Coordinates of C-alpha atoms in Angstrom, one line a residue:
M1 CA 21.0 -68.2 88.4
K2 CA 18.2 -67.4 86.1
K3 CA 16.2 -65.8 89.0
K4 CA 19.3 -63.8 89.9
D5 CA 19.7 -62.4 86.4
E6 CA 16.0 -61.5 86.3
A7 CA 16.3 -59.7 89.6
L8 CA 19.3 -57.8 88.4
K9 CA 17.5 -56.7 85.2
K10 CA 14.6 -55.4 87.4
V11 CA 17.1 -53.4 89.4
H12 CA 18.5 -52.0 86.1
K13 CA 15.1 -51.2 84.8
K14 CA 14.1 -49.5 88.0
S15 CA 17.3 -47.4 87.9
K16 CA 16.6 -46.2 84.4
S17 CA 13.1 -45.1 85.3
R18 CA 14.3 -42.9 88.1
K19 CA 14.9 -39.6 86.4
K20 CA 14.5 -37.2 89.3
K21 CA 15.8 -39.4 92.1
E22 CA 19.2 -41.1 92.0
L23 CA 19.4 -44.8 92.9
D24 CA 21.4 -45.4 96.1
R25 CA 23.9 -47.9 94.9
S26 CA 25.3 -48.4 98.3
L27 CA 22.3 -50.6 99.0
L28 CA 23.2 -52.9 96.1
T29 CA 25.4 -55.9 96.3
P30 CA 28.7 -55.9 94.3
D31 CA 27.2 -58.2 91.7
Q32 CA 24.3 -55.9 91.3
Q33 CA 26.6 -52.9 90.9
A34 CA 28.8 -54.6 88.3
F35 CA 25.7 -55.7 86.4
L36 CA 24.3 -52.2 86.3
E37 CA 27.6 -50.8 85.0
R38 CA 27.6 -53.4 82.2
E39 CA 24.0 -52.6 81.3
E40 CA 24.8 -48.8 81.3
K41 CA 27.7 -49.3 78.9
I42 CA 25.5 -51.4 76.6
D43 CA 22.8 -48.6 76.7
K44 CA 25.4 -46.0 75.7
I45 CA 26.7 -48.1 72.8
N46 CA 23.1 -48.8 71.6
E47 CA 22.4 -45.0 71.9
K48 CA 25.3 -44.2 69.7
L49 CA 24.4 -46.9 67.2
N50 CA 20.8 -45.7 67.0
R51 CA 21.6 -42.0 66.4
P52 CA 22.3 -42.4 62.6
V53 CA 19.2 -44.6 62.2
L54 CA 17.1 -42.0 64.0
G55 CA 18.6 -39.2 61.9
I56 CA 17.9 -41.0 58.6
T57 CA 14.4 -41.7 59.9
Y58 CA 13.8 -38.0 60.6
I59 CA 15.3 -36.9 57.3
C60 CA 13.1 -39.4 55.4
S61 CA 10.0 -38.2 57.3
V62 CA 10.8 -34.6 56.4
L63 CA 11.3 -35.4 52.8
M64 CA 8.1 -37.4 52.6
I65 CA 6.1 -34.6 54.2
G66 CA 7.8 -32.1 51.8
L67 CA 6.9 -34.3 48.8
M68 CA 3.3 -34.6 49.9
I69 CA 3.1 -30.8 50.3
Y70 CA 4.7 -30.2 46.9
I71 CA 2.2 -32.7 45.3
M72 CA -0.7 -30.9 46.9
H73 CA 0.6 -27.5 45.9
F74 CA 1.1 -28.7 42.3
M75 CA -2.4 -30.1 42.1
V76 CA -4.0 -27.0 43.5
A77 CA -1.8 -24.1 42.3
D78 CA 0.8 -25.0 39.6
K79 CA -0.9 -27.8 37.6
D80 CA -2.3 -25.5 34.9
E81 CA 0.8 -23.4 34.6
V82 CA 3.1 -26.4 34.1
I83 CA 0.7 -28.1 31.6
A84 CA 0.3 -24.8 29.8
N85 CA 4.0 -24.1 29.5
A86 CA 4.9 -23.2 25.9
A87 CA 7.7 -25.8 25.9
N88 CA 5.2 -28.6 26.4
T89 CA 5.1 -30.1 22.9
R90 CA 2.5 -32.7 23.8
L91 CA -0.1 -30.0 23.7
D92 CA -0.5 -30.3 20.0
S93 CA -2.0 -33.8 20.4
Y94 CA -5.1 -32.0 21.7
A95 CA -5.7 -30.7 18.2
S96 CA -7.1 -34.1 17.1
D97 CA -10.1 -33.5 19.4
V98 CA -10.4 -29.7 19.6
I99 CA -10.8 -26.9 17.0
R100 CA -8.2 -24.2 18.0
G101 CA -9.9 -21.3 19.8
D102 CA -9.9 -17.7 18.9
I103 CA -7.5 -14.9 20.2
V104 CA -9.2 -11.6 20.9
T105 CA -8.1 -8.2 22.2
S106 CA -9.4 -6.8 25.5
D107 CA -12.0 -4.8 23.5
K108 CA -13.1 -8.1 21.7
K109 CA -11.5 -7.6 18.3
I110 CA -10.8 -11.1 16.9
I111 CA -7.1 -11.2 15.9
A112 CA -6.8 -15.0 15.3
T113 CA -9.5 -17.5 14.3
N114 CA -10.2 -20.3 11.9
D115 CA -11.3 -20.3 8.2
G116 CA -12.2 -24.0 7.8
D117 CA -8.9 -25.9 8.4
T118 CA -6.8 -22.8 8.0
R119 CA -5.7 -20.4 10.7
Y120 CA -6.8 -16.9 9.8
Y121 CA -5.6 -13.5 11.0
P122 CA -8.2 -10.8 10.2
Y123 CA -5.8 -7.9 10.7
D124 CA -2.9 -9.2 8.7
D125 CA 0.3 -7.5 9.8
L126 CA -1.1 -5.5 12.7
F127 CA -0.6 -8.1 15.4
A128 CA 2.0 -10.1 13.6
H129 CA 4.6 -10.5 16.3
V130 CA 2.6 -10.2 19.5
G131 CA -0.3 -12.4 18.2
G132 CA 2.1 -14.7 16.5
Y133 CA 1.4 -17.7 14.3
S134 CA 0.4 -21.3 15.0
K135 CA 2.5 -23.2 12.5
Y136 CA 6.1 -24.3 12.7
T137 CA 7.6 -23.3 16.1
K138 CA 4.6 -21.1 17.0
A139 CA 5.1 -17.6 18.4
G140 CA 3.4 -14.8 20.4
I141 CA 0.1 -15.5 22.0
E142 CA -0.4 -18.5 19.7
L143 CA 2.5 -20.0 21.6
V144 CA 2.0 -18.8 25.2
G145 CA -1.7 -19.5 25.0
N146 CA -1.4 -22.8 23.1
Y147 CA -2.7 -24.9 26.0
Y148 CA -5.9 -22.8 26.5
L149 CA -6.6 -22.6 22.7
L150 CA -6.6 -26.4 22.6
E151 CA -8.9 -26.8 25.6
S152 CA -12.6 -26.9 25.3
H153 CA -15.1 -25.8 28.0
A154 CA -18.1 -26.2 25.7
N155 CA -21.3 -27.4 27.3
I156 CA -20.8 -31.0 28.6
V157 CA -23.8 -32.3 26.6
E158 CA -22.4 -30.6 23.5
R159 CA -19.1 -32.2 24.0
A160 CA -20.6 -35.6 24.6
F161 CA -22.6 -35.2 21.4
H162 CA -19.5 -34.3 19.4
T163 CA -17.6 -37.2 20.9
L164 CA -20.3 -39.7 19.8
R165 CA -20.2 -38.2 16.3
E166 CA -16.4 -38.2 16.3
E167 CA -16.4 -34.5 15.8
K168 CA -14.1 -31.8 17.3
N169 CA -15.2 -29.5 20.1
E170 CA -14.8 -25.8 19.9
G171 CA -11.7 -24.6 21.7
D172 CA -11.6 -21.9 24.3
T173 CA -11.0 -18.2 23.5
V174 CA -7.9 -16.4 24.8
V175 CA -8.7 -12.8 25.8
S176 CA -5.5 -10.9 25.5
T177 CA -4.5 -7.7 27.4
L178 CA -4.0 -5.9 24.1
N179 CA -6.0 -2.9 23.2
Y180 CA -6.9 -2.5 19.5
E181 CA -6.8 1.3 19.3
L182 CA -3.4 1.5 21.0
Q183 CA -2.0 -1.3 18.9
K184 CA -3.2 0.4 15.7
T185 CA -1.9 3.8 16.9
A186 CA 1.5 2.4 17.7
Y187 CA 1.6 0.5 14.4
D188 CA 0.6 3.5 12.3
A189 CA 2.9 5.9 14.2
L190 CA 6.0 3.7 13.3
G191 CA 5.0 4.0 9.7
G192 CA 7.7 2.5 7.4
A193 CA 10.4 2.7 10.1
D194 CA 11.9 -0.4 11.6
G195 CA 11.8 -0.6 15.4
A196 CA 9.5 -1.5 18.2
V197 CA 6.9 -0.2 20.7
V198 CA 5.8 -1.6 24.0
V199 CA 2.9 -0.1 25.9
M200 CA 2.0 -1.4 29.3
E201 CA 0.2 -0.6 32.6
P202 CA 2.8 0.1 35.3
D203 CA 0.7 -1.1 38.2
T204 CA -0.4 -4.4 36.7
G205 CA 2.1 -5.4 34.0
K206 CA -0.6 -5.7 31.4
I207 CA 0.8 -5.3 27.9
L208 CA -1.6 -3.0 26.0
A209 CA 0.3 -2.9 22.7
M210 CA 3.4 -4.4 21.2
V211 CA 4.6 -3.7 17.7
S212 CA 7.7 -4.8 15.9
K213 CA 8.8 -3.8 12.4
P214 CA 9.7 -5.0 9.9
D215 CA 6.6 -7.2 10.1
F216 CA 4.9 -9.9 8.1
N217 CA 1.5 -11.2 7.3
P218 CA 0.9 -14.4 9.4
N219 CA -1.7 -15.5 6.8
D220 CA 1.4 -16.0 4.5
I221 CA 3.5 -17.7 7.1
D222 CA 4.5 -20.6 4.8
A223 CA 6.2 -18.2 2.4
V224 CA 7.6 -16.0 5.2
W225 CA 9.0 -19.0 7.0
E226 CA 10.6 -20.4 3.8
E227 CA 12.2 -17.0 3.0
A228 CA 13.5 -16.4 6.5
N229 CA 15.0 -19.9 6.8
S230 CA 16.4 -20.1 3.3
E231 CA 20.2 -20.5 2.7
N232 CA 22.1 -17.3 3.1
S233 CA 18.9 -15.4 4.2
K234 CA 19.6 -12.3 6.2
S235 CA 15.9 -11.7 7.0
S236 CA 15.1 -10.8 10.6
V237 CA 11.4 -10.3 9.9
L238 CA 10.3 -13.0 12.3
L239 CA 12.3 -11.4 15.2
N240 CA 10.1 -9.6 17.7
R241 CA 12.3 -6.6 18.2
A242 CA 10.2 -5.5 21.2
T243 CA 11.3 -8.6 23.2
Q244 CA 14.3 -10.0 21.4
G245 CA 15.9 -6.9 19.8
L246 CA 19.0 -5.8 21.7
Y247 CA 19.9 -2.1 21.3
P248 CA 22.3 0.4 22.9
P249 CA 20.0 2.3 25.3
G250 CA 21.4 5.7 24.4
S251 CA 20.5 8.4 26.8
T252 CA 17.6 6.5 28.3
F253 CA 20.4 4.8 30.2
K254 CA 21.2 8.1 32.0
I255 CA 18.2 7.4 34.2
L256 CA 20.1 4.4 35.6
T257 CA 23.4 6.2 35.7
T258 CA 21.6 8.9 37.8
L259 CA 20.3 6.2 40.1
A260 CA 23.7 4.7 40.6
F261 CA 25.2 8.1 41.3
M262 CA 22.4 8.8 43.9
R263 CA 23.0 5.5 45.6
Q264 CA 26.8 5.9 45.7
N265 CA 26.6 9.6 46.9
P266 CA 23.5 9.6 49.1
K267 CA 24.5 12.7 51.1
N268 CA 25.6 15.1 48.3
F269 CA 24.2 14.0 44.9
E270 CA 21.9 17.0 44.9
E271 CA 25.0 19.2 45.1
Y272 CA 26.3 18.0 41.8
Y273 CA 27.4 20.7 39.4
Y274 CA 28.9 20.6 35.9
N275 CA 29.8 23.2 33.3
C276 CA 29.2 21.8 29.8
S277 CA 31.6 23.1 27.2
S278 CA 32.1 22.3 23.5
E279 CA 33.9 19.1 24.4
E280 CA 35.6 17.4 27.3
Q281 CA 38.6 15.1 27.3
I282 CA 38.4 12.1 29.8
F283 CA 41.4 10.0 30.8
N284 CA 43.5 11.9 28.2
N285 CA 42.3 9.7 25.4
V286 CA 38.5 9.9 25.3
T287 CA 36.9 13.0 23.9
I288 CA 33.2 13.6 24.8
H289 CA 30.8 16.1 23.2
C290 CA 27.1 16.4 23.5
F291 CA 24.6 15.4 20.7
G292 CA 24.7 18.0 18.0
R293 CA 27.7 19.5 19.8
K294 CA 25.4 21.6 22.0
I295 CA 26.9 23.6 24.8
H296 CA 24.7 23.4 27.9
G297 CA 26.7 25.6 30.2
E298 CA 26.2 25.3 34.0
E299 CA 24.0 22.4 35.1
D300 CA 22.9 20.6 38.2
L301 CA 21.9 16.9 38.1
S302 CA 18.3 17.5 37.0
D303 CA 19.5 19.9 34.3
A304 CA 22.0 17.3 33.1
L305 CA 19.3 14.7 32.6
A306 CA 16.8 17.2 31.1
N307 CA 19.4 18.4 28.6
S308 CA 20.7 14.9 28.1
C309 CA 24.3 16.2 28.7
N310 CA 26.8 13.5 27.6
Q311 CA 29.7 15.4 29.1
A312 CA 28.1 15.6 32.6
Y313 CA 27.3 11.9 32.5
A314 CA 30.8 11.0 31.4
D315 CA 32.0 12.9 34.4
I316 CA 29.5 11.2 36.7
G317 CA 30.4 7.7 35.3
T318 CA 34.1 8.1 35.9
G319 CA 33.4 8.7 39.6
L320 CA 31.3 5.6 40.1
N321 CA 32.4 2.3 41.7
V322 CA 32.0 0.1 38.7
N323 CA 31.3 -3.1 40.6
K324 CA 28.5 -1.5 42.7
W325 CA 27.2 0.0 39.4
R326 CA 27.1 -3.5 37.9
D327 CA 25.5 -5.0 41.0
M328 CA 22.7 -2.3 40.9
L329 CA 22.1 -3.0 37.2
E330 CA 21.9 -6.7 37.7
S331 CA 19.3 -6.1 40.5
L332 CA 17.4 -4.4 37.7
L333 CA 17.7 -7.6 35.6
F334 CA 20.7 -6.8 33.3
N335 CA 22.5 -10.0 32.6
K336 CA 19.4 -12.0 33.8
S337 CA 16.3 -13.5 32.2
L338 CA 13.2 -11.4 32.3
P339 CA 10.1 -12.7 34.1
Y340 CA 8.2 -13.0 30.8
T341 CA 6.5 -16.0 29.3
D342 CA 7.3 -15.5 25.7
A343 CA 10.8 -15.5 24.1
S344 CA 13.0 -12.5 25.2
A345 CA 16.6 -11.6 25.0
T346 CA 18.9 -10.8 27.9
S347 CA 20.0 -7.2 28.3
R348 CA 23.8 -6.9 28.8
F349 CA 26.1 -4.8 30.9
Y350 CA 29.7 -5.8 30.5
L351 CA 31.8 -3.5 32.7
D352 CA 33.3 -4.6 36.0
G353 CA 36.1 -3.4 38.2
R354 CA 38.7 -5.0 35.8
S355 CA 37.5 -3.2 32.7
D356 CA 39.5 -0.5 30.9
K357 CA 38.5 2.8 32.3
G358 CA 38.4 4.2 28.8
Y359 CA 35.0 2.4 28.3
I360 CA 33.3 4.1 31.3
P361 CA 32.5 7.6 29.9
Q362 CA 30.5 6.4 26.9
T363 CA 28.9 3.6 28.9
A364 CA 27.6 6.2 31.4
F365 CA 25.5 7.9 28.7
G366 CA 24.3 4.7 27.0
Q367 CA 26.8 4.0 24.3
G368 CA 29.5 1.5 24.4
D369 CA 28.7 -2.2 24.7
T370 CA 25.6 -2.0 26.9
L371 CA 22.5 -3.5 25.3
I372 CA 18.8 -3.6 26.3
T373 CA 15.5 -4.8 24.9
P374 CA 12.6 -2.4 24.5
L375 CA 10.5 -4.6 26.9
H376 CA 13.2 -4.5 29.6
N377 CA 13.4 -0.7 29.2
A378 CA 9.6 -0.5 29.6
M379 CA 9.7 -2.7 32.7
I380 CA 12.3 -0.5 34.4
T381 CA 10.3 2.7 33.5
A382 CA 7.2 1.0 34.8
A383 CA 8.9 0.2 38.1
I384 CA 9.7 3.9 38.6
A385 CA 6.1 4.8 37.6
N386 CA 4.8 2.2 40.1
G387 CA 6.5 3.4 43.2
G388 CA 9.6 1.2 42.8
L389 CA 7.7 -2.1 42.4
M390 CA 8.3 -4.0 39.2
M391 CA 5.4 -6.0 37.9
K392 CA 5.8 -9.1 35.6
P393 CA 4.5 -8.2 32.1
Y394 CA 1.8 -10.5 30.7
L395 CA -0.3 -10.9 27.6
I396 CA -3.3 -13.0 28.5
D397 CA -6.1 -11.5 30.6
S398 CA -8.6 -14.3 30.7
I399 CA -9.9 -17.5 29.1
E400 CA -13.5 -17.9 27.9
N401 CA -15.3 -20.7 26.3
Y402 CA -16.4 -20.1 22.7
K403 CA -19.8 -18.7 23.9
G404 CA -18.1 -16.1 26.0
T405 CA -18.4 -17.6 29.5
R406 CA -15.3 -16.8 31.6
I407 CA -13.3 -19.9 32.6
K408 CA -10.2 -18.4 34.1
K409 CA -8.9 -14.9 35.0
F410 CA -5.2 -14.0 35.2
S411 CA -4.1 -11.7 38.0
P412 CA -1.2 -9.3 38.1
S413 CA 2.0 -10.6 39.6
S414 CA 4.9 -8.6 41.1
Y415 CA 8.6 -9.3 40.6
D416 CA 10.2 -7.2 43.3
T417 CA 10.6 -3.8 44.8
L418 CA 13.7 -2.4 43.1
L419 CA 13.7 1.3 44.1
T420 CA 12.8 3.2 47.3
S421 CA 10.0 5.8 47.4
D422 CA 12.5 8.6 47.7
E423 CA 14.4 7.4 44.7
V424 CA 11.2 7.2 42.7
D425 CA 10.2 10.7 43.7
I426 CA 13.5 12.2 42.7
L427 CA 13.8 10.3 39.4
T428 CA 10.2 11.2 38.5
G429 CA 10.9 14.8 39.1
Y430 CA 13.9 14.7 36.9
M431 CA 12.1 12.8 34.2
R432 CA 9.2 15.3 34.4
K433 CA 11.7 18.1 33.7
V434 CA 12.8 16.3 30.5
V435 CA 9.3 16.7 29.2
T436 CA 8.6 20.3 30.5
N437 CA 12.0 21.9 29.9
G438 CA 14.3 19.4 28.3
T439 CA 14.8 17.4 25.1
A440 CA 11.2 16.2 24.9
A441 CA 9.5 19.5 25.6
D442 CA 8.6 20.4 22.0
Y443 CA 6.9 17.0 21.5
F444 CA 4.6 17.3 24.5
A445 CA 3.7 21.0 24.3
G446 CA 0.0 21.5 24.7
A447 CA -0.8 18.0 25.9
A448 CA -3.9 17.7 28.0
Y449 CA -2.1 15.4 30.5
D450 CA 1.3 15.5 32.2
A451 CA 4.1 13.1 31.3
A452 CA 7.6 12.2 32.4
G453 CA 10.2 10.4 30.4
K454 CA 13.6 10.3 28.8
T455 CA 14.7 10.7 25.2
G456 CA 17.7 8.9 23.8
T457 CA 19.8 8.9 20.7
A458 CA 22.3 6.1 20.1
E459 CA 24.7 6.1 17.2
Y460 CA 25.5 2.8 15.4
D461 CA 27.1 1.7 12.1
N462 CA 30.2 3.6 13.0
G463 CA 28.2 6.7 13.7
N464 CA 26.5 6.8 10.3
H465 CA 23.0 6.1 11.7
D466 CA 20.9 6.8 14.8
Y467 CA 18.5 5.0 17.0
S468 CA 15.8 7.2 18.5
W469 CA 14.5 6.2 21.9
F470 CA 11.8 7.4 24.3
V471 CA 10.7 5.8 27.6
G472 CA 8.2 7.4 29.9
F473 CA 4.8 7.5 31.5
S474 CA 1.7 9.7 31.6
N475 CA -0.3 11.1 34.5
V476 CA 2.7 11.6 36.8
E477 CA 0.8 11.7 40.1
K478 CA -0.9 8.4 39.4
P479 CA 0.7 6.9 36.2
D480 CA -1.7 5.3 33.7
V481 CA 0.5 4.0 31.0
V482 CA 4.2 3.4 30.2
V483 CA 5.8 3.4 26.7
S484 CA 9.1 2.2 25.5
I485 CA 9.9 3.1 21.9
I486 CA 12.9 2.5 19.6
I487 CA 13.2 3.7 16.0
E488 CA 16.0 2.4 13.7
E489 CA 17.7 4.8 11.2
S490 CA 15.8 7.7 12.7
D491 CA 18.3 10.0 10.9
V492 CA 17.0 8.7 7.6
N493 CA 13.3 8.2 8.1
G494 CA 12.9 11.3 10.3
I495 CA 10.6 9.5 12.7
K496 CA 11.3 10.3 16.4
A497 CA 10.4 8.1 19.3
S498 CA 9.1 11.1 21.3
A499 CA 6.6 11.9 18.5
V500 CA 5.4 8.3 18.6
A501 CA 5.0 8.4 22.3
R502 CA 2.9 11.6 22.1
K503 CA 0.5 9.9 19.6
I504 CA 0.1 6.8 21.9
F505 CA -0.6 8.9 25.0
D506 CA -3.1 11.0 23.0
A507 CA -4.8 7.9 21.8
Y508 CA -5.0 6.5 25.3
Y509 CA -6.8 9.5 26.7
N510 CA -8.9 10.3 23.6
N511 CA -10.4 6.8 23.6
G512 CA -11.2 7.1 27.3
L513 CA -8.9 4.2 28.4
D514 CA -8.1 6.0 31.6
E515 CA -11.7 5.7 32.8

């Protein structure tokens, strides 16, 4: 019997191995055929039972390989970024072994250093918000560069010597992207006005200057912190208005309304025509007039932007599909976090297809409930200047040891291509017209360079005060520098954002920064 079973199993094994040639079962005895049928049924049952096991095995193998790839990527590419994250509170433990390093501008002006055990800021208020402070919650470059300031790449012999003597090693130096002359120019141009300035390179995302007022002296941070956090305090002096200030965009928003109109009317947007009168009534209950009650008369789309015609843009806005408008703005980072390492607020656009149509006209020319930060406005303008590609803004150019040897270099990083080349060309032409024939023409008359941009005036405090805006870029054919400027209470202090922009552009070229 045993020999018979073994013989039958050999027949079964032989039948399974025959993949191209079928076994002639007519040559088998009935017992052999019955045995084969039973074995085949068992094989099918085992195959079904093994499928989940094999599936789990494959999944586990893929997960294990993925984990190994992630670990390797982390060790090679992401380790420093994760450790250097400003939210990593364990970094401060490094201070027991390292003297906090200096922060310098790109032209090697020291903006943060040490005076004994005290952190010292040689330029007082000038770099207050962007340079930041190292106590309490930290802010600015003191925060985003915290890891590098607490690392030491001093000579290995020197470090060993200090360790043996239980002395601290000199921390590394953070070389920022900031330029001293542009920072000072922007700071002085703001004067006593509250507001903010952002200056950046459109093709790299380097922030060349960032000013926010009201400001403070970081050398007096203890007193400033106590005042700002005292009971019933209304102080906003620690708020970096350039990145965290949310403002109605005023007529700078007309650039984006123009883009929405172009995308929703690709075949005939250039045929747009409007006759601007003293005022226009929209939806029977919303009356629109242009700033200063100017009457612009007959305008095409480029004229409407150059003259900053509220009536024309109210008319354009009422014809837009609001949901598509919102989707476009969200692709430009409204209602989303900015790709920026320091604290920044989220710009807001509230309208959708269910909104009251009465809100559309004012929203179309930058009033209403829409809010934007100066940094975000700079990034959008920079994307236009950079052929449609938005770069991620950044503040740290490189890391050096305390003797000036470079340790690490940071490279520009792109976010996404947000506009087509045709859209860029058209918008650039329209924005150029703002500077040559429109609302900014008087401010840029006689400039040794060409510029493109958009002015803006946004009313607030029930129309009692104005914000003055300017966004734009210089050297239109190959843009060099982008500015985004907001002035609070411009109607009181008399300072206009376009005038500040002119001073910054002049300083850029007069100091040879374009070379």
